[in-house]
Amino acid sequence: MTTRTKMKKRSINKNSSSIEIEDKDKTLKKVVTHTTSTKRKLYTWHEIPDWQKDNEYIHGGYVKETNSFTECINSLFYIHNETVNIYSHLIPGLISLGLVTIDKYCVPKFNTTTMTDYLFIDLFFVGAFACLTMSSTFHCLKSHSPGVAKFGNKLDYLGIVVLISTSMVSILYYGFYDNSFMFYLFSGITLMFGTACAIVSLDEKFRAREWRAYRAAMFVMFGLSAFLPIGAGLIYYGSHETWTRVQLKWIILEGLFYIFGAFLYGGRLPEKYCPGHYDIWGHSHQIFHVLVVVAALCHLMGLIESYRYVHTYMIPLMMQA
Ligand SMILES: [Zn+2]
């Protein structure tokens, strides 16, 4: 073997070892990337920071503090203990907004239907949209940081206040269609209770864990304030007329769903009796969310029936008089 051939062979060996190193580098890079993309996304109660600890009966499925809005948005694409809370309100919230844009096609039309009718029915849809989307936004971003979680939680409660207020004002419009004084009086009372609930939700003092049951009770009282106009209706119009005007069967059902939801939420049922079993599916907050949507649907049924009653019976009678 000549010296030249030896040098060539050495150079080939050198090249092949550099290719080997390059290959090893690539493999290492691949391993690192793979590890990053498949890093653990869910954590247990003991692994999350204290500020994220809210319900000790939920043991796992947590998205740990992300400090990144991108990470929070990414959490929409895998299952964790907030997934049901996010989607149970996001989907019906977007549907509510969609209904505002097609109200003329989905609300039954009468010769006497006016823009004001659409305004009051849309008021309910907008309230539902605001409540449900604020809630799902909160549940999506609550793993970001203490500051974002706290702000989002306030919006969550505010959303419920907005939904109850808009629900009540919309049905009061039809219930007291021929009595503007009663309409303004009870709408004012509704807004007053709504403001009180908003304060309880936004004020730092009432947001502490030990006030949970009281906060829930305040919301129940807000819901129960619906009985004031019903009582006035019973005295003023009698039971049969009141029952038909505001479609009481739907409103009573709505109230029952809200109360039952608040009861489960306040009592942390069912997870309290089977800790760790309802982490991903079926814990109290998720049931509460679903019941809020069911209650809103009951309200919509009552509202549409009440609107139908006004245009079928009341307006023709008023025109005859
Ligand atoms: Zn919620």
XYZ file of C-alpha atoms and ligand atoms in Angstrom:
322
model
C 0.000 0.000 0.000
C 1.419 3.364 -1.035
C 1.577 6.338 1.350
C -1.015 8.129 -0.834
C -3.484 5.223 -0.552
C -2.933 5.073 3.239
C -3.712 8.816 3.562
C -6.874 8.394 1.387
C -8.060 5.499 3.588
C -7.402 7.539 6.749
C -9.377 10.440 5.307
C -12.285 8.097 4.427
C -12.203 6.736 8.014
C -12.180 10.307 9.351
C -15.174 11.212 7.153
C -17.141 8.159 8.157
C -16.558 8.857 11.870
C -17.707 12.467 11.388
C -20.863 11.151 9.661
C -21.365 8.800 12.619
C -21.090 11.728 15.066
C -23.532 13.724 12.972
C -25.961 10.795 12.956
C -25.615 10.437 16.733
C -26.302 14.188 17.093
C -29.430 13.903 15.002
C -30.660 10.911 17.012
C -29.983 12.787 20.268
C -31.848 15.828 18.953
C -34.762 13.581 17.974
C -34.818 12.009 21.438
C -34.765 15.457 23.103
C -37.567 16.756 20.856
C -39.579 13.622 21.502
C -39.120 13.973 25.258
C -40.216 17.617 25.096
C -43.321 16.883 23.047
C -44.397 13.968 25.222
C -43.558 15.575 28.581
C -46.120 14.897 31.255
C -49.094 17.226 30.976
C -51.214 16.120 33.916
C -50.355 16.372 37.601
C -51.752 15.279 40.956
C -53.074 17.364 43.857
C -49.710 17.009 45.652
C -47.704 18.164 42.627
C -49.550 21.404 41.863
C -48.694 24.693 43.594
C -50.840 25.735 46.568
C -52.619 28.505 44.657
C -54.069 25.900 42.274
C -55.488 23.808 45.120
C -59.223 24.380 45.358
C -61.025 21.056 45.600
C -59.184 18.451 47.663
C -61.562 15.727 46.464
C -60.142 16.010 42.946
C -56.876 14.104 43.140
C -55.509 14.214 39.596
C -55.832 15.412 36.016
C -54.437 18.886 36.761
C -52.710 21.124 34.227
C -49.855 22.538 36.314
C -49.200 26.297 36.369
C -48.255 27.133 32.766
C -47.374 30.846 32.864
C -48.102 30.733 29.163
C -51.308 31.578 27.303
C -50.141 29.328 24.445
C -49.854 26.366 26.831
C -53.325 27.136 28.181
C -54.756 27.197 24.635
C -52.918 23.934 23.884
C -54.720 22.357 26.836
C -57.895 22.568 24.724
C -56.547 19.660 22.698
C -56.040 17.053 25.404
C -58.211 15.706 28.214
C -57.717 17.043 31.762
C -59.897 17.859 34.755
C -61.091 21.164 33.237
C -61.931 19.836 29.760
C -65.624 19.187 30.497
C -65.895 22.560 32.259
C -64.479 24.306 29.172
C -66.513 22.603 26.461
C -69.790 22.287 28.389
C -70.014 26.084 28.202
C -67.998 26.935 25.094
C -70.204 25.003 22.659
C -73.626 26.253 23.906
C -72.116 29.761 24.302
C -71.147 29.908 20.639
C -74.527 28.463 19.635
C -76.240 31.288 21.590
C -74.244 33.877 19.659
C -75.115 32.129 16.407
C -78.821 32.281 17.310
C -78.618 36.088 17.623
C -77.569 36.291 13.985
C -80.410 34.029 12.782
C -83.125 35.141 15.257
C -85.536 36.082 12.438
C -85.453 32.497 11.177
C -85.558 30.567 14.438
C -88.039 32.671 16.452
C -91.692 32.120 15.399
C -92.976 35.189 13.573
C -96.352 36.915 14.028
C -97.895 39.854 12.151
C -97.404 41.905 15.307
C -93.753 40.895 15.877
C -91.488 43.954 16.077
C -87.800 44.726 16.475
C -88.403 45.115 20.235
C -89.370 41.426 20.400
C -86.093 40.424 18.778
C -84.235 42.802 21.118
C -85.643 41.134 24.258
C -85.180 37.586 22.959
C -81.657 38.466 21.789
C -80.986 40.005 25.213
C -81.326 36.511 26.628
C -79.105 34.969 23.912
C -76.424 37.630 24.475
C -76.593 37.037 28.248
C -76.183 33.296 27.674
C -73.285 33.911 25.287
C -71.540 36.262 27.748
C -71.979 33.894 30.683
C -70.984 30.700 28.928
C -67.977 32.054 27.053
C -66.616 33.960 30.067
C -66.913 30.738 32.034
C -65.151 28.565 29.439
C -62.419 31.198 29.019
C -61.835 31.127 32.769
C -61.606 27.334 32.872
C -59.168 27.363 29.950
C -56.876 30.039 31.420
C -57.096 29.162 35.127
C -53.873 27.134 34.990
C -51.904 30.170 33.746
C -50.954 31.902 37.014
C -52.579 33.063 40.287
C -53.323 36.534 38.875
C -54.981 35.283 35.688
C -56.926 32.593 37.607
C -58.243 35.130 40.102
C -59.323 37.547 37.376
C -60.931 34.738 35.363
C -62.834 33.476 38.416
C -64.346 36.920 38.887
C -65.454 36.960 35.252
C -66.947 33.483 35.724
C -69.229 34.682 38.512
C -70.009 37.917 36.718
C -71.138 35.845 33.736
C -73.686 33.996 35.884
C -75.011 37.326 37.181
C -75.343 38.614 33.603
C -77.190 35.464 32.527
C -79.682 35.548 35.408
C -80.290 39.305 34.965
C -80.853 39.126 31.206
C -83.025 36.012 31.614
C -85.267 37.733 34.138
C -85.587 41.071 32.326
C -86.471 39.305 29.068
C -89.308 37.288 30.583
C -90.546 40.233 32.678
C -91.081 42.122 29.421
C -93.640 39.541 28.282
C -95.067 38.792 31.729
C -95.920 42.468 32.233
C -96.417 43.343 28.568
C -99.465 45.465 29.384
C -98.097 46.938 32.627
C -94.920 48.949 32.107
C -94.800 50.042 35.775
C -94.508 46.422 36.971
C -91.985 45.696 34.240
C -89.715 48.580 35.271
C -90.198 47.893 39.007
C -89.189 44.232 38.860
C -86.472 44.835 36.284
C -85.023 47.394 38.744
C -85.169 44.858 41.616
C -83.483 42.255 39.387
C -80.679 44.664 38.530
C -80.291 45.528 42.224
C -79.888 41.870 43.217
C -77.625 41.380 40.214
C -75.380 44.202 41.386
C -75.240 42.717 44.921
C -74.229 39.334 43.490
C -71.641 40.990 41.263
C -70.122 42.681 44.340
C -70.065 39.386 46.270
C -68.307 37.795 43.293
C -65.791 40.551 42.651
C -64.904 41.658 46.192
C -61.757 39.995 47.515
C -63.253 39.324 50.952
C -66.171 37.243 49.644
C -63.934 35.294 47.303
C -62.172 33.426 50.108
C -62.776 29.665 50.319
C -64.706 29.919 53.587
C -67.297 32.131 51.856
C -68.056 29.523 49.171
C -71.394 28.413 50.674
C -72.470 32.032 51.313
C -71.663 33.019 47.760
C -73.751 30.112 46.496
C -76.582 31.148 48.861
C -76.494 34.714 47.532
C -76.903 33.388 44.017
C -79.813 31.190 45.106
C -81.459 34.271 46.670
C -80.972 36.123 43.409
C -82.693 33.269 41.622
C -85.465 33.184 44.216
C -86.094 36.925 43.738
C -87.962 35.736 40.640
C -90.804 34.868 43.032
C -91.436 38.567 43.721
C -92.910 39.336 40.276
C -94.629 35.956 40.316
C -96.257 36.887 43.647
C -97.280 40.280 42.246
C -98.685 38.541 39.163
C -100.724 36.141 41.320
C -102.274 39.067 43.203
C -102.794 41.243 40.126
C -103.801 38.722 37.449
C -104.719 35.554 39.375
C -103.071 32.132 39.259
C -104.214 30.893 35.844
C -103.269 34.068 33.981
C -99.865 34.304 35.731
C -99.144 30.641 35.009
C -99.765 31.218 31.296
C -98.201 34.666 30.946
C -94.724 33.731 32.126
C -95.010 30.013 31.402
C -94.405 29.244 35.056
C -93.793 25.532 34.530
C -90.592 26.341 32.632
C -89.484 29.011 35.095
C -90.013 26.669 38.073
C -88.006 23.960 36.288
C -85.281 26.518 35.534
C -85.111 27.532 39.200
C -84.932 23.906 40.342
C -82.008 23.180 38.021
C -80.124 26.280 39.226
C -80.741 25.410 42.897
C -79.746 21.777 42.427
C -76.582 22.872 40.596
C -75.667 25.330 43.354
C -76.361 22.640 45.991
C -73.986 20.168 44.312
C -71.361 22.870 43.758
C -71.537 24.131 47.345
C -71.451 20.593 48.775
C -68.834 19.304 46.306
C -70.962 16.347 45.449
C -70.396 13.617 44.343
C -66.564 13.775 44.639
C -66.740 14.403 48.395
C -67.983 10.836 48.935
C -65.622 9.213 46.455
C -62.451 11.362 46.288
C -60.364 10.849 43.177
C -63.086 9.013 41.260
C -64.565 12.015 39.462
C -61.355 13.868 38.585
C -61.870 13.922 34.817
C -65.547 13.086 34.418
C -68.517 13.904 36.629
C -67.343 16.163 39.484
C -69.608 18.817 41.007
C -68.416 21.765 38.935
C -69.040 19.880 35.701
C -72.565 18.902 36.793
C -73.162 22.516 37.843
C -72.106 23.654 34.346
C -74.443 21.220 32.616
C -77.327 22.215 34.906
C -76.727 25.915 34.122
C -77.124 25.115 30.413
C -80.253 22.981 31.055
C -81.735 25.798 33.180
C -81.003 28.318 30.401
C -82.771 26.037 27.907
C -85.814 25.868 30.199
C -85.790 29.652 30.327
C -85.643 29.866 26.541
C -88.660 27.549 26.267
C -90.592 29.722 28.737
C -89.539 32.931 26.998
C -90.618 31.763 23.552
C -93.934 30.417 24.887
C -94.547 33.685 26.731
C -93.762 35.672 23.561
C -96.128 33.406 21.627
C -98.901 33.973 24.216
C -98.520 37.767 24.022
C -98.801 37.786 20.235
C -101.559 35.166 19.983
C -103.895 36.335 22.760
C -102.843 39.541 24.476
C -102.101 41.884 21.564
C -105.288 40.913 19.616
C -107.310 41.529 22.825
C -105.563 44.875 23.413
C -106.275 45.886 19.797
C -109.967 45.044 20.209
C -110.330 47.089 23.386
Zn -67.320 27.104 36.061
